[in-house]
């Protein structure tokens, strides 16, 4: 991990649903103890409105986030790279921690279908955060 705080990059194709919800949860639960990034290989124009609504329901506002293009430098600068079960190919760097979280894609689904995805992401974020904070010097 980096000398100061760990950095986590969430990646999904459109960077509009799963990765944005994961980034929102980590920012919410970690505060400033973790640097949070998200990106996609083919970013959408806007964040999925059902993802925005599902996160709003739990008091997390992700409306200020925008889908971003995955860049080589972003992967290189991250300690942990988490792909969201969408088969994205990320540059591989030695010493990085990579995880693939198999999660349903919320694209085209209503908020009722997105809530279980949101909740599954929270559970994974809580586990990730506990691990990151226990291994940070």
mmCIF file of C-alpha atoms in Angstrom:
data_model
loop_
_atom_site.group_PDB
_atom_site.id
_atom_site.type_symbol
_atom_site.label_atom_id
_atom_site.label_comp_id
_atom_site.label_asym_id
_atom_site.label_seq_id
_atom_site.Cartn_x
_atom_site.Cartn_y
_atom_site.Cartn_z
ATOM 1 C CA UNK A 1 0.000 0.000 0.000
ATOM 2 C CA UNK A 2 1.049 3.594 -0.414
ATOM 3 C CA UNK A 3 2.867 5.453 2.343
ATOM 4 C CA UNK A 4 -0.171 7.399 3.506
ATOM 5 C CA UNK A 5 -3.640 5.967 2.919
ATOM 6 C CA UNK A 6 -4.711 3.030 0.768
ATOM 7 C CA UNK A 7 -6.355 3.712 -2.584
ATOM 8 C CA UNK A 8 -9.119 1.635 -4.137
ATOM 9 C CA UNK A 9 -10.261 1.698 -7.761
ATOM 10 C CA UNK A 10 -13.684 0.298 -8.707
ATOM 11 C CA UNK A 11 -14.081 -0.647 -12.371
ATOM 12 C CA UNK A 12 -17.117 -1.618 -14.442
ATOM 13 C CA UNK A 13 -17.819 -1.114 -18.137
ATOM 14 C CA UNK A 14 -20.038 1.985 -17.945
ATOM 15 C CA UNK A 15 -18.918 3.333 -14.544
ATOM 16 C CA UNK A 16 -22.555 4.252 -13.980
ATOM 17 C CA UNK A 17 -23.978 1.733 -11.500
ATOM 18 C CA UNK A 18 -22.029 -0.865 -9.520
ATOM 19 C CA UNK A 19 -18.703 0.965 -9.429
ATOM 20 C CA UNK A 20 -20.379 4.264 -8.507
ATOM 21 C CA UNK A 21 -22.382 2.629 -5.701
ATOM 22 C CA UNK A 22 -19.228 0.910 -4.410
ATOM 23 C CA UNK A 23 -17.286 4.170 -4.483
ATOM 24 C CA UNK A 24 -20.173 5.927 -2.705
ATOM 25 C CA UNK A 25 -20.277 3.286 0.038
ATOM 26 C CA UNK A 26 -16.516 3.369 0.558
ATOM 27 C CA UNK A 27 -16.434 7.172 0.741
ATOM 28 C CA UNK A 28 -19.343 7.095 3.194
ATOM 29 C CA UNK A 29 -17.946 4.363 5.450
ATOM 30 C CA UNK A 30 -14.213 5.192 5.268
ATOM 31 C CA UNK A 31 -14.331 8.967 5.325
ATOM 32 C CA UNK A 32 -10.898 10.267 4.439
ATOM 33 C CA UNK A 33 -9.022 7.112 5.515
ATOM 34 C CA UNK A 34 -9.118 5.628 1.991
ATOM 35 C CA UNK A 35 -8.652 7.252 -1.418
ATOM 36 C CA UNK A 36 -11.565 6.194 -3.624
ATOM 37 C CA UNK A 37 -11.579 6.070 -7.433
ATOM 38 C CA UNK A 38 -13.923 4.622 -10.042
ATOM 39 C CA UNK A 39 -13.754 4.272 -13.807
ATOM 40 C CA UNK A 40 -15.036 2.316 -16.780
ATOM 41 C CA UNK A 41 -13.773 1.052 -20.123
ATOM 42 C CA UNK A 42 -16.761 2.570 -21.951
ATOM 43 C CA UNK A 43 -18.205 5.197 -19.591
ATOM 44 C CA UNK A 44 -21.850 6.159 -19.864
ATOM 45 C CA UNK A 45 -22.972 9.760 -20.180
ATOM 46 C CA UNK A 46 -24.549 9.793 -16.705
ATOM 47 C CA UNK A 47 -24.926 7.644 -13.616
ATOM 48 C CA UNK A 48 -27.795 5.147 -13.611
ATOM 49 C CA UNK A 49 -30.798 6.952 -12.032
ATOM 50 C CA UNK A 50 -31.892 3.774 -10.195
ATOM 51 C CA UNK A 51 -28.427 3.545 -8.604
ATOM 52 C CA UNK A 52 -28.651 7.209 -7.582
ATOM 53 C CA UNK A 53 -32.095 6.626 -6.034
ATOM 54 C CA UNK A 54 -31.055 3.420 -4.249
ATOM 55 C CA UNK A 55 -28.075 5.182 -2.687
ATOM 56 C CA UNK A 56 -30.189 8.234 -1.791
ATOM 57 C CA UNK A 57 -32.485 5.897 0.171
ATOM 58 C CA UNK A 58 -29.580 5.061 2.505
ATOM 59 C CA UNK A 59 -28.443 8.679 2.825
ATOM 60 C CA UNK A 60 -25.609 8.635 0.276
ATOM 61 C CA UNK A 61 -25.627 11.219 -2.521
ATOM 62 C CA UNK A 62 -23.736 10.156 -5.647
ATOM 63 C CA UNK A 63 -25.320 12.750 -7.951
ATOM 64 C CA UNK A 64 -22.069 14.736 -8.078
ATOM 65 C CA UNK A 65 -20.140 11.810 -9.569
ATOM 66 C CA UNK A 66 -19.617 11.365 -13.294
ATOM 67 C CA UNK A 67 -18.610 8.274 -15.243
ATOM 68 C CA UNK A 68 -14.901 8.364 -16.076
ATOM 69 C CA UNK A 69 -12.742 6.561 -18.595
ATOM 70 C CA UNK A 70 -10.383 3.956 -17.151
ATOM 71 C CA UNK A 71 -6.810 5.186 -17.530
ATOM 72 C CA UNK A 72 -3.556 3.283 -17.206
ATOM 73 C CA UNK A 73 -2.272 5.832 -14.662
ATOM 74 C CA UNK A 74 -5.352 5.377 -12.460
ATOM 75 C CA UNK A 75 -4.738 1.638 -12.208
ATOM 76 C CA UNK A 76 -1.037 2.189 -11.599
ATOM 77 C CA UNK A 77 -1.769 4.660 -8.765
ATOM 78 C CA UNK A 78 -4.255 2.350 -6.988
ATOM 79 C CA UNK A 79 -3.408 -0.204 -4.305
ATOM 80 C CA UNK A 80 -6.572 -2.268 -4.796
ATOM 81 C CA UNK A 81 -8.404 -2.724 -8.109
ATOM 82 C CA UNK A 82 -11.906 -4.175 -7.929
ATOM 83 C CA UNK A 83 -13.726 -5.134 -11.109
ATOM 84 C CA UNK A 84 -17.464 -5.573 -10.970
ATOM 85 C CA UNK A 85 -18.079 -8.871 -12.720
ATOM 86 C CA UNK A 86 -18.213 -7.342 -16.167
ATOM 87 C CA UNK A 87 -15.149 -8.881 -17.751
ATOM 88 C CA UNK A 88 -13.193 -5.637 -17.955
ATOM 89 C CA UNK A 89 -9.546 -6.004 -18.782
ATOM 90 C CA UNK A 90 -7.342 -3.824 -16.596
ATOM 91 C CA UNK A 91 -3.615 -3.296 -16.928
ATOM 92 C CA UNK A 92 -1.871 -5.612 -14.458
ATOM 93 C CA UNK A 93 0.847 -4.312 -12.175
ATOM 94 C CA UNK A 94 2.896 -6.434 -9.774
ATOM 95 C CA UNK A 95 2.087 -5.803 -6.128
ATOM 96 C CA UNK A 96 -1.484 -4.637 -6.742
ATOM 97 C CA UNK A 97 -4.395 -6.412 -5.154
ATOM 98 C CA UNK A 98 -7.049 -7.408 -7.693
ATOM 99 C CA UNK A 99 -10.560 -8.665 -6.910
ATOM 100 C CA UNK A 100 -13.509 -9.413 -9.169
ATOM 101 C CA UNK A 101 -16.883 -8.949 -7.506
ATOM 102 C CA UNK A 102 -19.611 -10.876 -9.319
ATOM 103 C CA UNK A 103 -22.633 -8.588 -9.075
ATOM 104 C CA UNK A 104 -25.761 -8.201 -11.180
ATOM 105 C CA UNK A 105 -25.684 -5.284 -13.594
ATOM 106 C CA UNK A 106 -28.250 -2.637 -12.563
ATOM 107 C CA UNK A 107 -28.470 -1.228 -16.112
ATOM 108 C CA UNK A 108 -32.070 -0.950 -17.244
ATOM 109 C CA UNK A 109 -33.459 -2.076 -13.878
ATOM 110 C CA UNK A 110 -35.709 -0.196 -11.511
ATOM 111 C CA UNK A 111 -34.773 0.779 -7.980
ATOM 112 C CA UNK A 112 -36.484 -2.327 -6.549
ATOM 113 C CA UNK A 113 -34.019 -4.527 -8.454
ATOM 114 C CA UNK A 114 -31.061 -2.281 -7.596
ATOM 115 C CA UNK A 115 -31.576 -2.353 -3.806
ATOM 116 C CA UNK A 116 -30.252 -5.931 -3.373
ATOM 117 C CA UNK A 117 -27.200 -5.037 -5.494
ATOM 118 C CA UNK A 118 -26.629 -1.934 -3.344
ATOM 119 C CA UNK A 119 -26.876 -4.010 -0.173
ATOM 120 C CA UNK A 120 -24.524 -6.714 -1.490
ATOM 121 C CA UNK A 121 -22.002 -4.014 -2.352
ATOM 122 C CA UNK A 122 -22.232 -2.566 1.169
ATOM 123 C CA UNK A 123 -21.451 -5.965 2.695
ATOM 124 C CA UNK A 124 -18.394 -6.348 0.468
ATOM 125 C CA UNK A 125 -17.257 -2.784 1.196
ATOM 126 C CA UNK A 126 -17.480 -3.380 4.960
ATOM 127 C CA UNK A 127 -15.271 -6.481 4.599
ATOM 128 C CA UNK A 128 -12.820 -4.662 2.322
ATOM 129 C CA UNK A 129 -12.615 -1.665 4.652
ATOM 130 C CA UNK A 130 -11.983 -3.804 7.733
ATOM 131 C CA UNK A 131 -9.176 -5.553 5.858
ATOM 132 C CA UNK A 132 -7.657 -2.314 4.535
ATOM 133 C CA UNK A 133 -7.672 -0.624 7.922
ATOM 134 C CA UNK A 134 -6.224 -3.666 9.665
ATOM 135 C CA UNK A 135 -3.260 -3.785 7.236
ATOM 136 C CA UNK A 136 -2.578 -0.040 7.059
ATOM 137 C CA UNK A 137 0.492 0.972 9.095
#
